[in-house]
Amino acid sequence: MFKKSNQQRLFQDLVSQIEKAILDGQLKAGDKLPPQRELVDMFQTSRATLREALRVLELKGLIAIKLGAQGGAIVKKINTEPVTESLALLMQHRQVSLQELAEFREDIEGRVAALAAERAHDDELNQLHTLLAKAQSYLANGVAAWEKFCLVDKQIHIAIATASHNAVYRFVLRVVHDNIEPFYEAYPLKDARIMEENFQDLQDIVHAIAKKKATAVKALMKSHVRRFNRYMLNQEAT
């Protein structure tokens, strides 16, 4: 699995080889790296250089260093928590402007909806229709059901991202929608007319996805995001 490290770039080579073994699946979550003395022999490097490389891998979240007789370097399950936390903090503390968020969502969510129209499975379409029906039931109760309606709205957007079958889009949009609340609180749109507009947009979008109209649904989603961002931006300007 490992080979003698390139002596001209010892440190980087150690990190790269171990990282590649983990990302390629040669080393899986829960696997223990060989003892340090064996790794030193494999790489033909110093113990100090090896330890520094292991510390970098630990900071990257790829391994955990456990002490004791049963300890060692254990491969961790790769997750997105550090990235999620960073983006969430930026949004929660308003380090991302409303205009920046508007530009991002308009471009990305239109593309994602188009992919969903091309790739959505039957069970995903069924889920979208179920969520749409739930949104309609809350719409009937007017602004008294505003929070519940907004929650289903978020679920629909995330379900569309899931139906795109692109893990990067799904991950990023889930983080965005899970942390967009501070903007809604700062620029409240709690209004029966706006609820009706929102539902009509969502209904048109879901129906276009079900009919696999990728070009049409892209335009619909961009228009939907643009309109509601404009409502918030107009509040920001007053």
mmCIF file of C-alpha atoms in Angstrom:
data_model
loop_
_atom_site.group_PDB
_atom_site.id
_atom_site.type_symbol
_atom_site.label_atom_id
_atom_site.label_comp_id
_atom_site.label_asym_id
_atom_site.label_seq_id
_atom_site.Cartn_x
_atom_site.Cartn_y
_atom_site.Cartn_z
ATOM 1 C CA MET A 1 0.000 0.000 0.000
ATOM 2 C CA PHE A 2 2.794 2.409 0.915
ATOM 3 C CA LYS A 3 6.228 2.862 -0.660
ATOM 4 C CA LYS A 4 9.469 4.578 0.195
ATOM 5 C CA SER A 5 8.752 8.293 0.298
ATOM 6 C CA ASN A 6 10.261 10.775 -2.103
ATOM 7 C CA GLN A 7 13.199 12.120 -0.158
ATOM 8 C CA GLN A 8 12.955 15.537 -1.791
ATOM 9 C CA ARG A 9 9.496 16.173 -0.373
ATOM 10 C CA LEU A 10 9.261 13.822 2.584
ATOM 11 C CA PHE A 11 6.504 15.455 4.559
ATOM 12 C CA GLN A 12 4.109 16.124 1.665
ATOM 13 C CA ASP A 13 4.690 12.650 0.244
ATOM 14 C CA LEU A 14 3.762 10.906 3.498
ATOM 15 C CA VAL A 15 0.551 12.898 3.812
ATOM 16 C CA SER A 16 -0.365 12.307 0.148
ATOM 17 C CA GLN A 17 0.193 8.556 0.229
ATOM 18 C CA ILE A 18 -1.856 7.956 3.365
ATOM 19 C CA GLU A 19 -4.558 10.378 2.236
ATOM 20 C CA LYS A 20 -4.829 8.636 -1.145
ATOM 21 C CA ALA A 21 -5.101 5.210 0.509
ATOM 22 C CA ILE A 22 -8.021 6.495 2.593
ATOM 23 C CA LEU A 23 -9.818 8.321 -0.211
ATOM 24 C CA ASP A 24 -9.359 5.391 -2.625
ATOM 25 C CA GLY A 25 -10.891 3.016 -0.084
ATOM 26 C CA GLN A 26 -7.767 0.949 0.544
ATOM 27 C CA LEU A 27 -8.091 2.069 4.144
ATOM 28 C CA LYS A 28 -11.642 2.167 5.471
ATOM 29 C CA ALA A 29 -13.259 3.815 8.481
ATOM 30 C CA GLY A 30 -12.173 1.963 11.628
ATOM 31 C CA ASP A 31 -8.997 0.556 10.107
ATOM 32 C CA LYS A 32 -5.830 1.099 12.097
ATOM 33 C CA LEU A 33 -2.652 2.254 10.383
ATOM 34 C CA PRO A 34 0.417 0.086 10.970
ATOM 35 C CA PRO A 35 2.435 0.961 14.092
ATOM 36 C CA GLN A 36 4.707 3.972 13.746
ATOM 37 C CA ARG A 37 7.865 1.857 13.710
ATOM 38 C CA GLU A 38 6.527 -0.072 10.695
ATOM 39 C CA LEU A 39 5.473 3.110 8.911
ATOM 40 C CA VAL A 40 8.929 4.566 9.470
ATOM 41 C CA ASP A 41 10.418 1.501 7.768
ATOM 42 C CA MET A 42 7.861 1.561 4.915
ATOM 43 C CA PHE A 43 8.432 5.215 4.141
ATOM 44 C CA GLN A 44 12.102 5.144 5.141
ATOM 45 C CA THR A 45 11.709 8.387 6.970
ATOM 46 C CA SER A 46 12.198 9.708 10.496
ATOM 47 C CA ARG A 47 9.735 9.210 13.332
ATOM 48 C CA ALA A 48 9.495 13.008 13.748
ATOM 49 C CA THR A 49 8.482 13.509 10.102
ATOM 50 C CA LEU A 50 5.941 10.693 10.356
ATOM 51 C CA ARG A 51 4.378 12.149 13.490
ATOM 52 C CA GLU A 52 4.042 15.547 11.857
ATOM 53 C CA ALA A 53 2.352 13.975 8.826
ATOM 54 C CA LEU A 54 -0.057 12.092 11.096
ATOM 55 C CA ARG A 55 -0.920 15.336 12.892
ATOM 56 C CA VAL A 56 -1.804 16.955 9.558
ATOM 57 C CA LEU A 57 -4.015 13.995 8.629
ATOM 58 C CA GLU A 58 -5.698 14.291 12.013
ATOM 59 C CA LEU A 59 -6.375 18.002 11.441
ATOM 60 C CA LYS A 60 -7.893 17.128 8.060
ATOM 61 C CA GLY A 61 -10.295 14.818 9.854
ATOM 62 C CA LEU A 62 -9.011 11.685 8.105
ATOM 63 C CA ILE A 63 -7.594 9.892 11.151
ATOM 64 C CA ALA A 64 -7.887 9.961 14.933
ATOM 65 C CA ILE A 65 -4.831 9.448 17.124
ATOM 66 C CA LYS A 66 -5.596 7.282 20.154
ATOM 67 C CA LEU A 67 -3.155 6.803 23.008
ATOM 68 C CA GLY A 68 -2.476 3.687 25.052
ATOM 69 C CA ALA A 69 -1.673 0.065 24.373
ATOM 70 C CA GLN A 70 -4.663 -0.335 22.052
ATOM 71 C CA GLY A 71 -4.169 3.084 20.489
ATOM 72 C CA GLY A 72 -2.687 4.220 17.225
ATOM 73 C CA ALA A 73 -3.835 6.062 14.112
ATOM 74 C CA ILE A 74 -7.447 5.077 13.322
ATOM 75 C CA VAL A 75 -9.082 5.949 10.013
ATOM 76 C CA LYS A 76 -12.188 8.089 10.505
ATOM 77 C CA LYS A 77 -15.359 8.166 8.481
ATOM 78 C CA ILE A 78 -15.082 11.099 6.098
ATOM 79 C CA ASN A 79 -17.777 13.652 6.827
ATOM 80 C CA THR A 80 -18.690 17.217 5.954
ATOM 81 C CA GLU A 81 -19.094 18.594 9.453
ATOM 82 C CA PRO A 82 -16.187 21.125 9.336
ATOM 83 C CA VAL A 83 -17.397 22.596 6.039
ATOM 84 C CA THR A 84 -21.002 22.576 7.188
ATOM 85 C CA GLU A 85 -20.155 24.366 10.411
ATOM 86 C CA SER A 86 -18.084 27.019 8.612
ATOM 87 C CA LEU A 87 -20.768 27.872 6.067
ATOM 88 C CA ALA A 88 -23.486 27.743 8.708
ATOM 89 C CA LEU A 89 -21.592 30.189 10.919
ATOM 90 C CA LEU A 90 -21.076 32.581 8.008
ATOM 91 C CA MET A 91 -24.802 32.639 7.316
ATOM 92 C CA GLN A 92 -25.950 32.707 10.933
ATOM 93 C CA HIS A 93 -23.722 35.705 11.714
ATOM 94 C CA ARG A 94 -24.615 37.477 8.463
ATOM 95 C CA GLN A 95 -21.098 37.313 7.024
ATOM 96 C CA VAL A 96 -22.794 36.472 3.738
ATOM 97 C CA SER A 97 -24.830 39.362 2.378
ATOM 98 C CA LEU A 98 -28.412 39.001 1.232
ATOM 99 C CA GLN A 99 -27.340 40.049 -2.282
ATOM 100 C CA GLU A 100 -24.618 37.361 -2.363
ATOM 101 C CA LEU A 101 -27.063 34.723 -1.202
ATOM 102 C CA ALA A 102 -29.601 35.886 -3.796
ATOM 103 C CA GLU A 103 -27.071 35.613 -6.638
ATOM 104 C CA PHE A 104 -25.964 32.173 -5.511
ATOM 105 C CA ARG A 105 -29.439 30.724 -5.079
ATOM 106 C CA GLU A 106 -30.810 32.062 -8.343
ATOM 107 C CA ASP A 107 -27.999 30.512 -10.385
ATOM 108 C CA ILE A 108 -27.610 27.236 -8.520
ATOM 109 C CA GLU A 109 -31.209 26.347 -7.718
ATOM 110 C CA GLY A 110 -32.282 26.856 -11.327
ATOM 111 C CA ARG A 111 -29.590 24.435 -12.478
ATOM 112 C CA VAL A 112 -30.447 21.937 -9.742
ATOM 113 C CA ALA A 113 -34.151 21.956 -10.623
ATOM 114 C CA ALA A 114 -33.272 21.259 -14.262
ATOM 115 C CA LEU A 115 -31.164 18.274 -13.221
ATOM 116 C CA ALA A 116 -34.030 17.020 -11.060
ATOM 117 C CA ALA A 117 -36.323 17.137 -14.102
ATOM 118 C CA GLU A 118 -33.849 14.956 -15.969
ATOM 119 C CA ARG A 119 -32.949 12.539 -13.155
ATOM 120 C CA ALA A 120 -35.722 12.292 -10.556
ATOM 121 C CA HIS A 121 -36.895 8.770 -9.684
ATOM 122 C CA ASP A 122 -40.537 7.884 -9.179
ATOM 123 C CA ASP A 123 -40.195 7.739 -5.389
ATOM 124 C CA GLU A 124 -38.634 11.199 -5.375
ATOM 125 C CA LEU A 125 -41.481 12.578 -7.493
ATOM 126 C CA ASN A 126 -43.967 10.986 -5.110
ATOM 127 C CA GLN A 127 -42.230 12.672 -2.183
ATOM 128 C CA LEU A 128 -42.397 16.054 -3.935
ATOM 129 C CA HIS A 129 -46.124 15.653 -4.545
ATOM 130 C CA THR A 130 -46.653 14.613 -0.914
ATOM 131 C CA LEU A 131 -44.815 17.704 0.312
ATOM 132 C CA LEU A 132 -46.754 19.885 -2.110
ATOM 133 C CA ALA A 133 -50.035 18.556 -0.726
ATOM 134 C CA LYS A 134 -48.837 19.303 2.800
ATOM 135 C CA ALA A 135 -47.929 22.862 1.774
ATOM 136 C CA GLN A 136 -51.403 23.303 0.311
ATOM 137 C CA SER A 137 -53.027 22.193 3.555
ATOM 138 C CA TYR A 138 -51.038 24.808 5.472
ATOM 139 C CA LEU A 139 -51.870 27.441 2.870
ATOM 140 C CA ALA A 140 -55.550 26.921 3.646
ATOM 141 C CA ASN A 141 -54.884 28.086 7.232
ATOM 142 C CA GLY A 142 -53.274 31.350 6.105
ATOM 143 C CA VAL A 143 -50.557 33.174 8.045
ATOM 144 C CA ALA A 144 -51.451 31.218 11.208
ATOM 145 C CA ALA A 145 -49.585 28.304 9.575
ATOM 146 C CA TRP A 146 -46.726 30.449 8.238
ATOM 147 C CA GLU A 147 -43.906 28.636 10.087
ATOM 148 C CA LYS A 148 -45.191 25.191 9.090
ATOM 149 C CA PHE A 149 -45.590 26.341 5.493
ATOM 150 C CA CYS A 150 -42.011 27.672 5.438
ATOM 151 C CA LEU A 151 -40.709 24.370 6.810
ATOM 152 C CA VAL A 152 -42.375 22.427 3.994
ATOM 153 C CA ASP A 153 -41.070 24.989 1.503
ATOM 154 C CA LYS A 154 -37.548 24.201 2.724
ATOM 155 C CA GLN A 155 -38.214 20.464 2.511
ATOM 156 C CA ILE A 156 -39.335 20.843 -1.101
ATOM 157 C CA HIS A 157 -36.173 22.715 -2.064
ATOM 158 C CA ILE A 158 -33.998 20.080 -0.398
ATOM 159 C CA ALA A 159 -36.005 17.256 -2.003
ATOM 160 C CA ILE A 160 -35.413 18.843 -5.417
ATOM 161 C CA ALA A 161 -31.691 19.033 -4.676
ATOM 162 C CA THR A 162 -31.739 15.355 -3.694
ATOM 163 C CA ALA A 163 -33.532 14.486 -6.947
ATOM 164 C CA SER A 164 -30.726 16.175 -8.898
ATOM 165 C CA HIS A 165 -28.507 13.219 -7.917
ATOM 166 C CA ASN A 166 -25.541 15.515 -7.498
ATOM 167 C CA ALA A 167 -24.039 15.127 -4.034
ATOM 168 C CA VAL A 168 -22.296 18.521 -4.090
ATOM 169 C CA TYR A 169 -25.461 20.454 -4.957
ATOM 170 C CA ARG A 170 -27.452 18.458 -2.390
ATOM 171 C CA PHE A 171 -24.931 19.113 0.357
ATOM 172 C CA VAL A 172 -24.502 22.834 -0.297
ATOM 173 C CA LEU A 173 -28.208 23.574 -0.684
ATOM 174 C CA ARG A 174 -29.070 21.641 2.467
ATOM 175 C CA VAL A 175 -26.611 23.803 4.406
ATOM 176 C CA VAL A 176 -28.040 26.967 2.822
ATOM 177 C CA HIS A 177 -31.657 26.103 3.566
ATOM 178 C CA ASP A 178 -30.869 24.849 7.056
ATOM 179 C CA ASN A 179 -29.281 28.205 7.909
ATOM 180 C CA ILE A 180 -31.290 30.760 5.961
ATOM 181 C CA GLU A 181 -33.569 31.508 8.933
ATOM 182 C CA PRO A 182 -31.652 34.645 10.092
ATOM 183 C CA PHE A 183 -32.441 36.284 6.746
ATOM 184 C CA TYR A 184 -36.120 35.403 6.972
ATOM 185 C CA GLU A 185 -36.213 36.826 10.495
ATOM 186 C CA ALA A 186 -34.482 40.034 9.398
ATOM 187 C CA TYR A 187 -36.721 40.481 6.342
ATOM 188 C CA PRO A 188 -40.059 38.875 7.278
ATOM 189 C CA LEU A 189 -42.459 38.049 4.456
ATOM 190 C CA LYS A 190 -45.332 36.810 6.609
ATOM 191 C CA ASP A 191 -48.219 37.595 4.326
ATOM 192 C CA ALA A 192 -51.110 35.519 2.935
ATOM 193 C CA ARG A 193 -50.577 36.813 -0.618
ATOM 194 C CA ILE A 194 -46.923 35.857 -0.511
ATOM 195 C CA MET A 195 -47.826 32.385 0.748
ATOM 196 C CA GLU A 196 -50.170 31.944 -2.215
ATOM 197 C CA GLU A 197 -47.503 33.124 -4.672
ATOM 198 C CA ASN A 198 -44.970 30.804 -3.116
ATOM 199 C CA PHE A 199 -47.284 27.805 -3.300
ATOM 200 C CA GLN A 200 -48.185 28.507 -6.932
ATOM 201 C CA ASP A 201 -44.475 28.673 -7.807
ATOM 202 C CA LEU A 202 -43.746 25.416 -5.997
ATOM 203 C CA GLN A 203 -46.696 23.708 -7.663
ATOM 204 C CA ASP A 204 -45.538 24.821 -11.121
ATOM 205 C CA ILE A 205 -41.971 23.730 -10.385
ATOM 206 C CA VAL A 206 -42.935 20.268 -9.120
ATOM 207 C CA HIS A 207 -45.284 19.689 -12.060
ATOM 208 C CA ALA A 208 -42.575 20.725 -14.533
ATOM 209 C CA ILE A 209 -40.098 18.341 -12.870
ATOM 210 C CA ALA A 210 -42.639 15.510 -13.083
ATOM 211 C CA LYS A 211 -43.088 16.239 -16.812
ATOM 212 C CA LYS A 212 -39.278 16.314 -17.287
ATOM 213 C CA LYS A 213 -39.345 19.855 -18.670
ATOM 214 C CA ALA A 214 -35.781 20.777 -17.709
ATOM 215 C CA THR A 215 -35.598 24.108 -19.548
ATOM 216 C CA ALA A 216 -38.971 25.263 -18.268
ATOM 217 C CA VAL A 217 -38.313 24.265 -14.669
ATOM 218 C CA LYS A 218 -34.954 26.022 -14.682
ATOM 219 C CA ALA A 219 -36.679 29.269 -15.669
ATOM 220 C CA LEU A 220 -39.455 28.712 -13.138
ATOM 221 C CA MET A 221 -37.039 28.121 -10.262
ATOM 222 C CA LYS A 222 -34.878 31.117 -11.155
ATOM 223 C CA SER A 223 -37.971 33.316 -11.344
ATOM 224 C CA HIS A 224 -39.223 31.959 -7.999
ATOM 225 C CA VAL A 225 -35.932 32.578 -6.195
ATOM 226 C CA ARG A 226 -35.472 35.982 -7.854
ATOM 227 C CA ARG A 227 -38.922 37.210 -6.833
ATOM 228 C CA PHE A 228 -38.632 36.278 -3.179
ATOM 229 C CA ASN A 229 -35.074 37.559 -2.965
ATOM 230 C CA ARG A 230 -36.334 40.833 -4.441
ATOM 231 C CA TYR A 231 -39.000 41.061 -1.752
ATOM 232 C CA MET A 232 -36.292 40.751 0.909
ATOM 233 C CA LEU A 233 -33.869 43.078 -0.876
ATOM 234 C CA ASN A 234 -36.615 45.719 -1.112
ATOM 235 C CA GLN A 235 -37.058 45.503 2.658
ATOM 236 C CA GLU A 236 -33.317 45.858 3.122
ATOM 237 C CA ALA A 237 -33.359 49.049 1.066
ATOM 238 C CA THR A 238 -36.162 50.683 3.117
#
